[in-house]
Amino acid sequence: MTVLDEAPGEPTDARGRVAELHEIRAQAVAGPSEKATRAQHAKGKLTARERIELLLDPDSFREVEQLRRHRATGFGLEAKKPYTDGVITGWGTVEGRTVFVYAHDFRIFGGALGEAHATKIHKIMDMAIAAGAPLVSLNDGAGARIQEGVSALAGYGGIFQRNTRASGVIPQISVMLGPCAGGAAYSPALTDFVFMVRDTSQMFITGPDVVKAVTGEEITQNGLGGADVHAETSGVCHFAYDDEETCIAEVRYLLSLLPQNNRENPPRAESEDAVDRRSDVLLDLVPADGNRPYDMTKVIEEIVDDGDYLEVHERWARNIICALGRMDGQVVGIVANQPQVLAGVLDIEASEKAARFVQMCDAFNIPIVTLLDVPGFLPGVDQEHGGIIRHGAKLLYAYCNATVPRISLILRKAYGGAYIVMDSQSIGADLTYAWPTNEIAVMGAEGAANVIFRRQIAEAEDPEAMRTRMVKEYKSELMHPYYAAERGLVDDVIDPAETREVLIKSLAMLQTKHADLPSRKHGNPPQ
Ligand SMILES: CC(=O)SCCNC(=O)CCNC(=O)[C@H](O)C(C)(C)COP(=O)(O)OP(=O)(O)OC[C@H]1O[C@@H](n2cnc3c(N)ncnc32)[C@H](O)[C@@H]1OP(=O)(O)O
């Protein structure tokens, strides 16, 4: 037995009992051993308590079930019953607002989840849901505690069920700070945002050893499920940072942009950035020639307050941008095509990324501003066989279902299905605007002329001259900026320099928007 596992003594009076309480608490807070703490630090990782301290406002943490211990037997567990059972749970504040937290203590059973450990997490999740406050998990655990068998597995089931029940009710943020296998990877996948730290955190269903045994593939832990893999390739994580301090600071920033729950609006901030600040620079940033690339993040920077925004999934599906920022202090979600990556086309991953973001904004009362410059969906066998139809439908479904204020702005081109999907008026955008450089059409002029004037071009004495003439004709007939405005399909054609002011005034008008969906258990979105 270690000192941690000794039964309480028999103090003779109340003072003695209080002293004993402080002693027990001190043991619980200290954790298993100095050696274990040094080992954690040597891996470039903080302890669970150090992480909680970074996350919450100073002195705001209130711990729950600090003195919990497991009651499992077998495999020597009777002799090893540390306080906390390897997870620290409680609540505190971030910028004065309540946040619930649980943090695995890797020093105890590698942070692995047993029955007592799991029920502590269940309790704190229930409290977060009841209080209507965000839940942040600081994950550094080896998955199900092997010695506790099915009890550990059932513990995960209880977490997954609560993750799902809490989805769209309170913001759930998972911060991955160590090797997280099996169940420890699935719970984060059910939450709204996943943060990772390079080199020290990994997520996988089965580790490299199992992969090698089953498929013969050899790969390192980081190669299989490190931060870069999940930030760039799989899309499992939304944010990746070099160190825990920066990562946890960014969690605080994200929380400042989210409401406490689905019945509240995100917190408004005071903004010194003038509503009517003109953006003449936008005319230079966006080339009139629809085929020339530019960086859409510069446009976002120009129109949001103080150029400040948080990109979600920054390095995955980079042909679309999803970002949270503020306009006149009000939080907005921005979805924008990125013409400098794959010309800003919509493909499978871009559709999935934007669909989840639109859903998140809608769940948490965040108005959506969509900036379009999209040549269409990406054609190709890979895309078709990969199910672009159902993945693209996810984005369509998410927009069609969203009842938050929705404003779209067409900067340059918006062709075909991609135009409809990217929050066109016909699928329920509250306001749609276009710059005078816009081209809205079923497809680009060259492609269109080749289809509808095929015969004339083929039969002409000079087919190339005929093609050029027909392209020009199509452009002047259909692809001028006012074609959509004349039909009421955009609400206004605006001077790009006035974009910020127009968007902010529209958002202000829509602040009191209320829309109900038909009564139903839930929809059946494409998967
Ligand atoms: C539904 C599910 O969750 S299924 C998934 C079940 N979990 C797993 O298969 C993961 C098994 N564990 C591992 O692969 C590795 O321990 C890793 C990758 C998580 C961490 O590796 P390392 O950083 O090298 O740490 P290490 O293996 O030394 O583990 C640290 C301690 O945690 C213990 N531990 C690790 N995983 C578990 C576990 N799942 N259950 C109980 N104890 C565990 C180790 O025995 C070790 O204990 P000790 O300090 O008393 O020796």
Coordinates of N, CA, C and O in Angstrom, one line a residue, residues 14 30 41 64 88 123 181 222 249 263 276 287 292 326 366 479:
A14 N -12.6 17.5 16.2 CA -13.0 18.2 14.9 C -11.8 18.7 14.2 O -11.6 18.6 13.0
A30 N -1.6 16.1 -5.1 CA -0.2 15.8 -5.5 C -0.1 14.7 -6.5 O 0.8 14.7 -7.4
H41 N 6.4 15.4 -17.5 CA 7.0 16.6 -18.0 C 8.1 16.3 -19.0 O 8.3 17.0 -20.0
V64 N -14.9 18.3 -8.3 CA -15.9 17.4 -7.8 C -15.3 16.0 -7.7 O -14.6 15.6 -8.6
I88 N -9.6 14.2 -13.3 CA -10.0 15.3 -12.5 C -11.2 16.0 -13.1 O -11.1 16.4 -14.3
K123 N -21.0 12.2 -14.5 CA -21.6 13.2 -13.6 C -21.3 14.6 -14.0 O -22.2 15.4 -14.1
A181 N -6.4 6.3 -27.5 CA -6.8 5.2 -28.3 C -8.2 4.7 -28.1 O -8.8 5.0 -27.0
N222 N 2.8 8.9 -34.5 CA 2.5 10.2 -35.2 C 2.0 10.1 -36.6 O 1.2 10.8 -37.1
A249 N -4.7 28.2 -24.8 CA -5.0 29.6 -25.0 C -6.1 29.8 -26.1 O -7.0 30.5 -26.1
R263 N -29.7 28.0 -26.1 CA -30.7 29.0 -25.9 C -30.2 30.4 -25.8 O -30.9 31.4 -25.6
D276 N -19.0 51.6 -40.9 CA -19.0 52.1 -42.3 C -17.6 52.2 -42.8 O -17.3 53.0 -43.8
P287 N -9.1 39.9 -58.4 CA -9.0 40.2 -59.8 C -10.3 40.0 -60.5 O -11.1 39.1 -60.2
R292 N -8.4 34.1 -62.5 CA -7.1 34.4 -61.7 C -7.4 34.2 -60.2 O -8.4 34.6 -59.6
R326 N -15.9 38.4 -35.8 CA -17.0 39.4 -35.3 C -17.2 40.5 -36.3 O -16.2 40.9 -37.0
I366 N -25.3 31.2 -34.3 CA -24.3 32.1 -35.0 C -24.7 32.3 -36.4 O -24.8 31.4 -37.2
M479 N -24.5 36.5 -68.6 CA -23.5 36.5 -67.5 C -23.2 37.9 -67.1 O -22.1 38.2 -66.6

